[in-house]
């Protein structure tokens, strides 16, 4: 059963869908084997999990903060995603967003930010030989983000485009509707970006949202 068909069925025959789902059979869940790791707690409270793999000369890391889209005000739905976008595109005090793009591309490195309902993450990856140059840049972007107005305007314009196109994909429509059925239409998990919520977002909102959450606890 496809996601679109399930959502349509749920809208018109919710009891029938529930009965059908009860009849589904799944194989036993396999035991999950985790790679070996070490855990460290820094003096500032930050918890670090280190997993070493020396098969390839690559280094990567992700820092995750509590609070994603479920923490944003309802009237500013989309704030977490916009904050993540502008954090990365805004660059650092030393490198503009475009210069940062070139800097990373020359080293086959990556730095990116993202938000999900419960967390906000900033990740990096690079060759081992470039770690001493990429890691400080990653650190500066996290600790002193710029959130320039022109990048905020660009992110909002891109969000408007996404809103305009979101009904072009039946699966995207189904995904939104089935989440509303699961969590309820007024749940913070069922919110969707709208023109009005994106329009209301200002640079000070990004700064406040990020600084309240980007703490080592």
PDB file of C-alpha atoms in Angstrom:
ATOM      1  CA  UNK A   1       0.000   0.000   0.000  1.00  0.00           C
ATOM      2  CA  UNK A   2       1.463   3.337  -1.034  1.00  0.00           C
ATOM      3  CA  UNK A   3       1.670   6.359   1.254  1.00  0.00           C
ATOM      4  CA  UNK A   4      -0.745   8.283  -0.986  1.00  0.00           C
ATOM      5  CA  UNK A   5      -3.251   5.419  -1.015  1.00  0.00           C
ATOM      6  CA  UNK A   6      -2.957   4.970   2.746  1.00  0.00           C
ATOM      7  CA  UNK A   7      -3.643   8.653   3.374  1.00  0.00           C
ATOM      8  CA  UNK A   8      -6.627   8.696   1.029  1.00  0.00           C
ATOM      9  CA  UNK A   9      -8.024   5.566   2.622  1.00  0.00           C
ATOM     10  CA  UNK A  10      -7.470   7.011   6.085  1.00  0.00           C
ATOM     11  CA  UNK A  11      -9.378  10.174   5.171  1.00  0.00           C
ATOM     12  CA  UNK A  12     -12.471   8.343   3.971  1.00  0.00           C
ATOM     13  CA  UNK A  13     -12.278   4.927   5.660  1.00  0.00           C
ATOM     14  CA  UNK A  14     -10.202   5.309   8.831  1.00  0.00           C
ATOM     15  CA  UNK A  15     -11.622   2.138  10.435  1.00  0.00           C
ATOM     16  CA  UNK A  16     -10.924   0.129   7.298  1.00  0.00           C
ATOM     17  CA  UNK A  17      -7.326   1.302   7.218  1.00  0.00           C
ATOM     18  CA  UNK A  18      -6.860   0.423  10.883  1.00  0.00           C
ATOM     19  CA  UNK A  19      -8.160  -3.103  10.280  1.00  0.00           C
ATOM     20  CA  UNK A  20      -5.924  -3.528   7.251  1.00  0.00           C
ATOM     21  CA  UNK A  21      -2.850  -2.370   9.165  1.00  0.00           C
ATOM     22  CA  UNK A  22      -3.592  -4.835  11.953  1.00  0.00           C
ATOM     23  CA  UNK A  23      -3.339  -7.697   9.451  1.00  0.00           C
ATOM     24  CA  UNK A  24       0.112  -6.721   8.232  1.00  0.00           C
ATOM     25  CA  UNK A  25       2.862  -9.143   9.194  1.00  0.00           C
ATOM     26  CA  UNK A  26       6.503  -8.210   9.657  1.00  0.00           C
ATOM     27  CA  UNK A  27       9.614 -10.375  10.103  1.00  0.00           C
ATOM     28  CA  UNK A  28      11.296 -10.355  13.528  1.00  0.00           C
ATOM     29  CA  UNK A  29      13.477  -7.339  14.163  1.00  0.00           C
ATOM     30  CA  UNK A  30      17.141  -8.174  13.824  1.00  0.00           C
ATOM     31  CA  UNK A  31      19.519  -7.482  16.670  1.00  0.00           C
ATOM     32  CA  UNK A  32      21.309  -4.178  16.202  1.00  0.00           C
ATOM     33  CA  UNK A  33      25.082  -4.311  16.461  1.00  0.00           C
ATOM     34  CA  UNK A  34      26.724  -0.999  17.270  1.00  0.00           C
ATOM     35  CA  UNK A  35      30.336  -0.226  16.342  1.00  0.00           C
ATOM     36  CA  UNK A  36      32.701   0.276  19.242  1.00  0.00           C
ATOM     37  CA  UNK A  37      32.971   3.839  20.527  1.00  0.00           C
ATOM     38  CA  UNK A  38      34.277   5.874  23.421  1.00  0.00           C
ATOM     39  CA  UNK A  39      32.353   8.506  25.332  1.00  0.00           C
ATOM     40  CA  UNK A  40      33.868  11.725  26.627  1.00  0.00           C
ATOM     41  CA  UNK A  41      32.342  14.606  28.574  1.00  0.00           C
ATOM     42  CA  UNK A  42      34.028  17.982  28.247  1.00  0.00           C
ATOM     43  CA  UNK A  43      34.319  20.507  31.046  1.00  0.00           C
ATOM     44  CA  UNK A  44      31.606  22.663  29.455  1.00  0.00           C
ATOM     45  CA  UNK A  45      29.107  19.796  29.588  1.00  0.00           C
ATOM     46  CA  UNK A  46      29.333  18.712  25.942  1.00  0.00           C
ATOM     47  CA  UNK A  47      29.145  14.934  25.481  1.00  0.00           C
ATOM     48  CA  UNK A  48      31.317  13.515  22.681  1.00  0.00           C
ATOM     49  CA  UNK A  49      31.003  10.048  21.150  1.00  0.00           C
ATOM     50  CA  UNK A  50      34.077   8.978  19.201  1.00  0.00           C
ATOM     51  CA  UNK A  51      34.011   6.117  16.702  1.00  0.00           C
ATOM     52  CA  UNK A  52      37.313   5.381  14.998  1.00  0.00           C
ATOM     53  CA  UNK A  53      37.650   3.748  11.594  1.00  0.00           C
ATOM     54  CA  UNK A  54      41.089   3.884   9.979  1.00  0.00           C
ATOM     55  CA  UNK A  55      40.189   2.119   6.734  1.00  0.00           C
ATOM     56  CA  UNK A  56      39.821   5.414   4.820  1.00  0.00           C
ATOM     57  CA  UNK A  57      41.539   8.790   5.444  1.00  0.00           C
ATOM     58  CA  UNK A  58      38.329  10.659   6.271  1.00  0.00           C
ATOM     59  CA  UNK A  59      37.127  12.495   9.350  1.00  0.00           C
ATOM     60  CA  UNK A  60      33.532  13.505  10.023  1.00  0.00           C
ATOM     61  CA  UNK A  61      31.487  14.804  12.876  1.00  0.00           C
ATOM     62  CA  UNK A  62      28.069  16.093  13.830  1.00  0.00           C
ATOM     63  CA  UNK A  63      27.099  18.341  16.703  1.00  0.00           C
ATOM     64  CA  UNK A  64      23.452  18.062  17.688  1.00  0.00           C
ATOM     65  CA  UNK A  65      21.508  20.480  19.861  1.00  0.00           C
ATOM     66  CA  UNK A  66      18.148  19.875  21.503  1.00  0.00           C
ATOM     67  CA  UNK A  67      15.211  21.642  19.872  1.00  0.00           C
ATOM     68  CA  UNK A  68      14.138  21.550  16.240  1.00  0.00           C
ATOM     69  CA  UNK A  69      10.954  22.495  14.450  1.00  0.00           C
ATOM     70  CA  UNK A  70       8.760  21.479  17.384  1.00  0.00           C
ATOM     71  CA  UNK A  71      10.414  24.275  19.393  1.00  0.00           C
ATOM     72  CA  UNK A  72       9.584  27.064  16.954  1.00  0.00           C
ATOM     73  CA  UNK A  73       6.565  29.356  17.520  1.00  0.00           C
ATOM     74  CA  UNK A  74       3.504  28.309  15.525  1.00  0.00           C
ATOM     75  CA  UNK A  75       3.289  31.730  13.864  1.00  0.00           C
ATOM     76  CA  UNK A  76       6.873  31.270  12.618  1.00  0.00           C
ATOM     77  CA  UNK A  77       6.650  27.683  11.378  1.00  0.00           C
ATOM     78  CA  UNK A  78       9.717  27.036   9.246  1.00  0.00           C
ATOM     79  CA  UNK A  79      12.068  28.986  11.518  1.00  0.00           C
ATOM     80  CA  UNK A  80      14.255  25.976  12.348  1.00  0.00           C
ATOM     81  CA  UNK A  81      14.769  25.073   8.679  1.00  0.00           C
ATOM     82  CA  UNK A  82      15.457  28.687   7.706  1.00  0.00           C
ATOM     83  CA  UNK A  83      17.939  29.032  10.579  1.00  0.00           C
ATOM     84  CA  UNK A  84      19.825  25.929   9.434  1.00  0.00           C
ATOM     85  CA  UNK A  85      19.932  27.143   5.841  1.00  0.00           C
ATOM     86  CA  UNK A  86      21.202  30.631   6.666  1.00  0.00           C
ATOM     87  CA  UNK A  87      23.688  29.346   9.248  1.00  0.00           C
ATOM     88  CA  UNK A  88      25.461  27.467   6.460  1.00  0.00           C
ATOM     89  CA  UNK A  89      24.962  29.883   3.567  1.00  0.00           C
ATOM     90  CA  UNK A  90      25.987  32.880   5.676  1.00  0.00           C
ATOM     91  CA  UNK A  91      29.610  31.764   5.974  1.00  0.00           C
ATOM     92  CA  UNK A  92      31.931  33.034   8.697  1.00  0.00           C
ATOM     93  CA  UNK A  93      33.600  36.312   9.643  1.00  0.00           C
ATOM     94  CA  UNK A  94      36.620  35.271   7.561  1.00  0.00           C
ATOM     95  CA  UNK A  95      34.803  33.693   4.607  1.00  0.00           C
ATOM     96  CA  UNK A  96      31.567  34.771   2.934  1.00  0.00           C
ATOM     97  CA  UNK A  97      29.075  32.080   2.014  1.00  0.00           C
ATOM     98  CA  UNK A  98      30.411  31.893  -1.548  1.00  0.00           C
ATOM     99  CA  UNK A  99      34.025  31.874  -0.359  1.00  0.00           C
ATOM    100  CA  UNK A 100      33.200  29.107   2.086  1.00  0.00           C
ATOM    101  CA  UNK A 101      31.682  27.084  -0.771  1.00  0.00           C
ATOM    102  CA  UNK A 102      34.910  27.442  -2.774  1.00  0.00           C
ATOM    103  CA  UNK A 103      37.094  26.746   0.266  1.00  0.00           C
ATOM    104  CA  UNK A 104      35.317  23.471   0.968  1.00  0.00           C
ATOM    105  CA  UNK A 105      35.090  22.424  -2.688  1.00  0.00           C
ATOM    106  CA  UNK A 106      38.856  22.825  -3.118  1.00  0.00           C
ATOM    107  CA  UNK A 107      39.333  20.334  -0.278  1.00  0.00           C
ATOM    108  CA  UNK A 108      36.472  17.971  -1.181  1.00  0.00           C
ATOM    109  CA  UNK A 109      35.068  18.821   2.249  1.00  0.00           C
ATOM    110  CA  UNK A 110      31.522  19.307   3.471  1.00  0.00           C
ATOM    111  CA  UNK A 111      29.863  21.467   6.109  1.00  0.00           C
ATOM    112  CA  UNK A 112      26.089  21.539   6.459  1.00  0.00           C
ATOM    113  CA  UNK A 113      23.290  22.272   8.894  1.00  0.00           C
ATOM    114  CA  UNK A 114      19.835  20.738   9.238  1.00  0.00           C
ATOM    115  CA  UNK A 115      16.832  20.663  11.542  1.00  0.00           C
ATOM    116  CA  UNK A 116      14.332  17.918  12.291  1.00  0.00           C
ATOM    117  CA  UNK A 117      11.368  18.016  14.681  1.00  0.00           C
ATOM    118  CA  UNK A 118      13.441  17.409  17.819  1.00  0.00           C
ATOM    119  CA  UNK A 119      16.984  18.588  17.080  1.00  0.00           C
ATOM    120  CA  UNK A 120      19.256  20.980  15.216  1.00  0.00           C
ATOM    121  CA  UNK A 121      22.502  19.609  13.762  1.00  0.00           C
ATOM    122  CA  UNK A 122      25.663  20.913  12.108  1.00  0.00           C
ATOM    123  CA  UNK A 123      27.935  18.384  10.402  1.00  0.00           C
ATOM    124  CA  UNK A 124      31.292  18.287   8.637  1.00  0.00           C
ATOM    125  CA  UNK A 125      33.475  15.822   6.747  1.00  0.00           C
ATOM    126  CA  UNK A 126      36.903  16.157   5.181  1.00  0.00           C
ATOM    127  CA  UNK A 127      40.135  14.356   4.382  1.00  0.00           C
ATOM    128  CA  UNK A 128      42.293  13.634   7.409  1.00  0.00           C
ATOM    129  CA  UNK A 129      45.059  15.820   5.998  1.00  0.00           C
ATOM    130  CA  UNK A 130      42.674  18.828   5.893  1.00  0.00           C
ATOM    131  CA  UNK A 131      41.251  18.452   9.394  1.00  0.00           C
ATOM    132  CA  UNK A 132      43.495  21.166  10.875  1.00  0.00           C
ATOM    133  CA  UNK A 133      42.093  23.725   8.431  1.00  0.00           C
ATOM    134  CA  UNK A 134      38.468  22.584   8.066  1.00  0.00           C
ATOM    135  CA  UNK A 135      37.711  22.010  11.759  1.00  0.00           C
ATOM    136  CA  UNK A 136      38.444  25.627  12.847  1.00  0.00           C
ATOM    137  CA  UNK A 137      36.195  26.917  10.047  1.00  0.00           C
ATOM    138  CA  UNK A 138      33.438  24.565  11.182  1.00  0.00           C
ATOM    139  CA  UNK A 139      33.942  25.749  14.743  1.00  0.00           C
ATOM    140  CA  UNK A 140      33.718  29.432  13.805  1.00  0.00           C
ATOM    141  CA  UNK A 141      30.497  28.874  11.877  1.00  0.00           C
ATOM    142  CA  UNK A 142      28.928  27.222  14.927  1.00  0.00           C
ATOM    143  CA  UNK A 143      30.196  29.655  17.551  1.00  0.00           C
ATOM    144  CA  UNK A 144      29.838  32.982  15.714  1.00  0.00           C
ATOM    145  CA  UNK A 145      27.166  32.625  13.003  1.00  0.00           C
ATOM    146  CA  UNK A 146      26.481  35.722  10.902  1.00  0.00           C
ATOM    147  CA  UNK A 147      22.941  35.169   9.606  1.00  0.00           C
ATOM    148  CA  UNK A 148      23.285  37.898   6.924  1.00  0.00           C
ATOM    149  CA  UNK A 149      20.091  39.582   5.734  1.00  0.00           C
ATOM    150  CA  UNK A 150      20.701  38.789   2.056  1.00  0.00           C
ATOM    151  CA  UNK A 151      21.001  35.060   2.782  1.00  0.00           C
ATOM    152  CA  UNK A 152      17.860  35.178   4.893  1.00  0.00           C
ATOM    153  CA  UNK A 153      15.997  36.792   1.995  1.00  0.00           C
ATOM    154  CA  UNK A 154      17.273  34.055  -0.341  1.00  0.00           C
ATOM    155  CA  UNK A 155      16.237  31.267   2.052  1.00  0.00           C
ATOM    156  CA  UNK A 156      12.759  32.756   2.422  1.00  0.00           C
ATOM    157  CA  UNK A 157      12.422  33.031  -1.361  1.00  0.00           C
ATOM    158  CA  UNK A 158      13.398  29.365  -1.718  1.00  0.00           C
ATOM    159  CA  UNK A 159      10.866  28.429   0.959  1.00  0.00           C
ATOM    160  CA  UNK A 160       8.145  30.319  -0.922  1.00  0.00           C
ATOM    161  CA  UNK A 161       9.034  28.295  -4.021  1.00  0.00           C
ATOM    162  CA  UNK A 162       8.736  25.076  -2.050  1.00  0.00           C
ATOM    163  CA  UNK A 163       5.304  26.083  -0.753  1.00  0.00           C
ATOM    164  CA  UNK A 164       4.155  26.925  -4.284  1.00  0.00           C
ATOM    165  CA  UNK A 165       5.236  23.495  -5.574  1.00  0.00           C
ATOM    166  CA  UNK A 166       4.317  21.291  -2.617  1.00  0.00           C
ATOM    167  CA  UNK A 167       1.023  20.100  -4.102  1.00  0.00           C
ATOM    168  CA  UNK A 168       2.722  18.927  -7.308  1.00  0.00           C
ATOM    169  CA  UNK A 169       3.723  15.663  -5.625  1.00  0.00           C
ATOM    170  CA  UNK A 170       0.848  13.412  -4.427  1.00  0.00           C
ATOM    171  CA  UNK A 171       3.155  11.669  -1.967  1.00  0.00           C
ATOM    172  CA  UNK A 172       4.030  14.978  -0.348  1.00  0.00           C
ATOM    173  CA  UNK A 173       0.330  15.770   0.046  1.00  0.00           C
ATOM    174  CA  UNK A 174      -0.264  12.318   1.529  1.00  0.00           C
ATOM    175  CA  UNK A 175       2.644  12.696   3.918  1.00  0.00           C
ATOM    176  CA  UNK A 176       1.257  15.952   5.295  1.00  0.00           C
ATOM    177  CA  UNK A 177      -2.250  14.548   5.695  1.00  0.00           C
ATOM    178  CA  UNK A 178      -1.247  11.276   7.300  1.00  0.00           C
ATOM    179  CA  UNK A 179       0.894  13.127   9.861  1.00  0.00           C
ATOM    180  CA  UNK A 180      -2.167  15.193  10.765  1.00  0.00           C
ATOM    181  CA  UNK A 181      -4.148  11.985  11.211  1.00  0.00           C
ATOM    182  CA  UNK A 182      -1.472  10.435  13.390  1.00  0.00           C
ATOM    183  CA  UNK A 183      -0.692  13.400  15.631  1.00  0.00           C
ATOM    184  CA  UNK A 184      -3.821  15.504  15.231  1.00  0.00           C
ATOM    185  CA  UNK A 185      -4.325  18.622  13.069  1.00  0.00           C
ATOM    186  CA  UNK A 186      -3.224  20.983  15.858  1.00  0.00           C
ATOM    187  CA  UNK A 187      -0.068  19.109  16.827  1.00  0.00           C
ATOM    188  CA  UNK A 188       3.272  20.867  16.492  1.00  0.00           C
ATOM    189  CA  UNK A 189       4.408  17.812  14.489  1.00  0.00           C
ATOM    190  CA  UNK A 190       1.676  18.420  11.908  1.00  0.00           C
ATOM    191  CA  UNK A 191       2.507  22.046  11.130  1.00  0.00           C
ATOM    192  CA  UNK A 192       3.447  23.138   7.623  1.00  0.00           C
ATOM    193  CA  UNK A 193       5.296  26.192   6.379  1.00  0.00           C
ATOM    194  CA  UNK A 194       2.982  28.846   5.000  1.00  0.00           C
ATOM    195  CA  UNK A 195       3.599  32.126   3.206  1.00  0.00           C
ATOM    196  CA  UNK A 196       2.544  34.032   6.315  1.00  0.00           C
ATOM    197  CA  UNK A 197       4.808  32.117   8.709  1.00  0.00           C
ATOM    198  CA  UNK A 198       7.866  32.451   6.479  1.00  0.00           C
ATOM    199  CA  UNK A 199       7.186  36.139   5.795  1.00  0.00           C
ATOM    200  CA  UNK A 200       7.171  36.877   9.528  1.00  0.00           C
ATOM    201  CA  UNK A 201      10.672  35.488  10.123  1.00  0.00           C
ATOM    202  CA  UNK A 202      13.349  38.124  10.775  1.00  0.00           C
ATOM    203  CA  UNK A 203      17.081  37.972  11.405  1.00  0.00           C
ATOM    204  CA  UNK A 204      16.558  38.507  15.132  1.00  0.00           C
ATOM    205  CA  UNK A 205      14.350  35.390  15.183  1.00  0.00           C
ATOM    206  CA  UNK A 206      17.194  33.296  13.741  1.00  0.00           C
ATOM    207  CA  UNK A 207      19.676  34.678  16.250  1.00  0.00           C
ATOM    208  CA  UNK A 208      17.358  34.071  19.183  1.00  0.00           C
ATOM    209  CA  UNK A 209      16.336  30.575  18.076  1.00  0.00           C
ATOM    210  CA  UNK A 210      19.932  29.494  17.510  1.00  0.00           C
ATOM    211  CA  UNK A 211      21.546  31.056  20.572  1.00  0.00           C
ATOM    212  CA  UNK A 212      18.904  29.616  22.890  1.00  0.00           C
ATOM    213  CA  UNK A 213      19.709  26.103  21.665  1.00  0.00           C
ATOM    214  CA  UNK A 214      23.372  26.071  20.622  1.00  0.00           C
ATOM    215  CA  UNK A 215      24.665  25.439  24.135  1.00  0.00           C
ATOM    216  CA  UNK A 216      26.874  22.564  25.378  1.00  0.00           C
ATOM    217  CA  UNK A 217      24.359  20.935  27.713  1.00  0.00           C
TER     218      UNK A 217
END
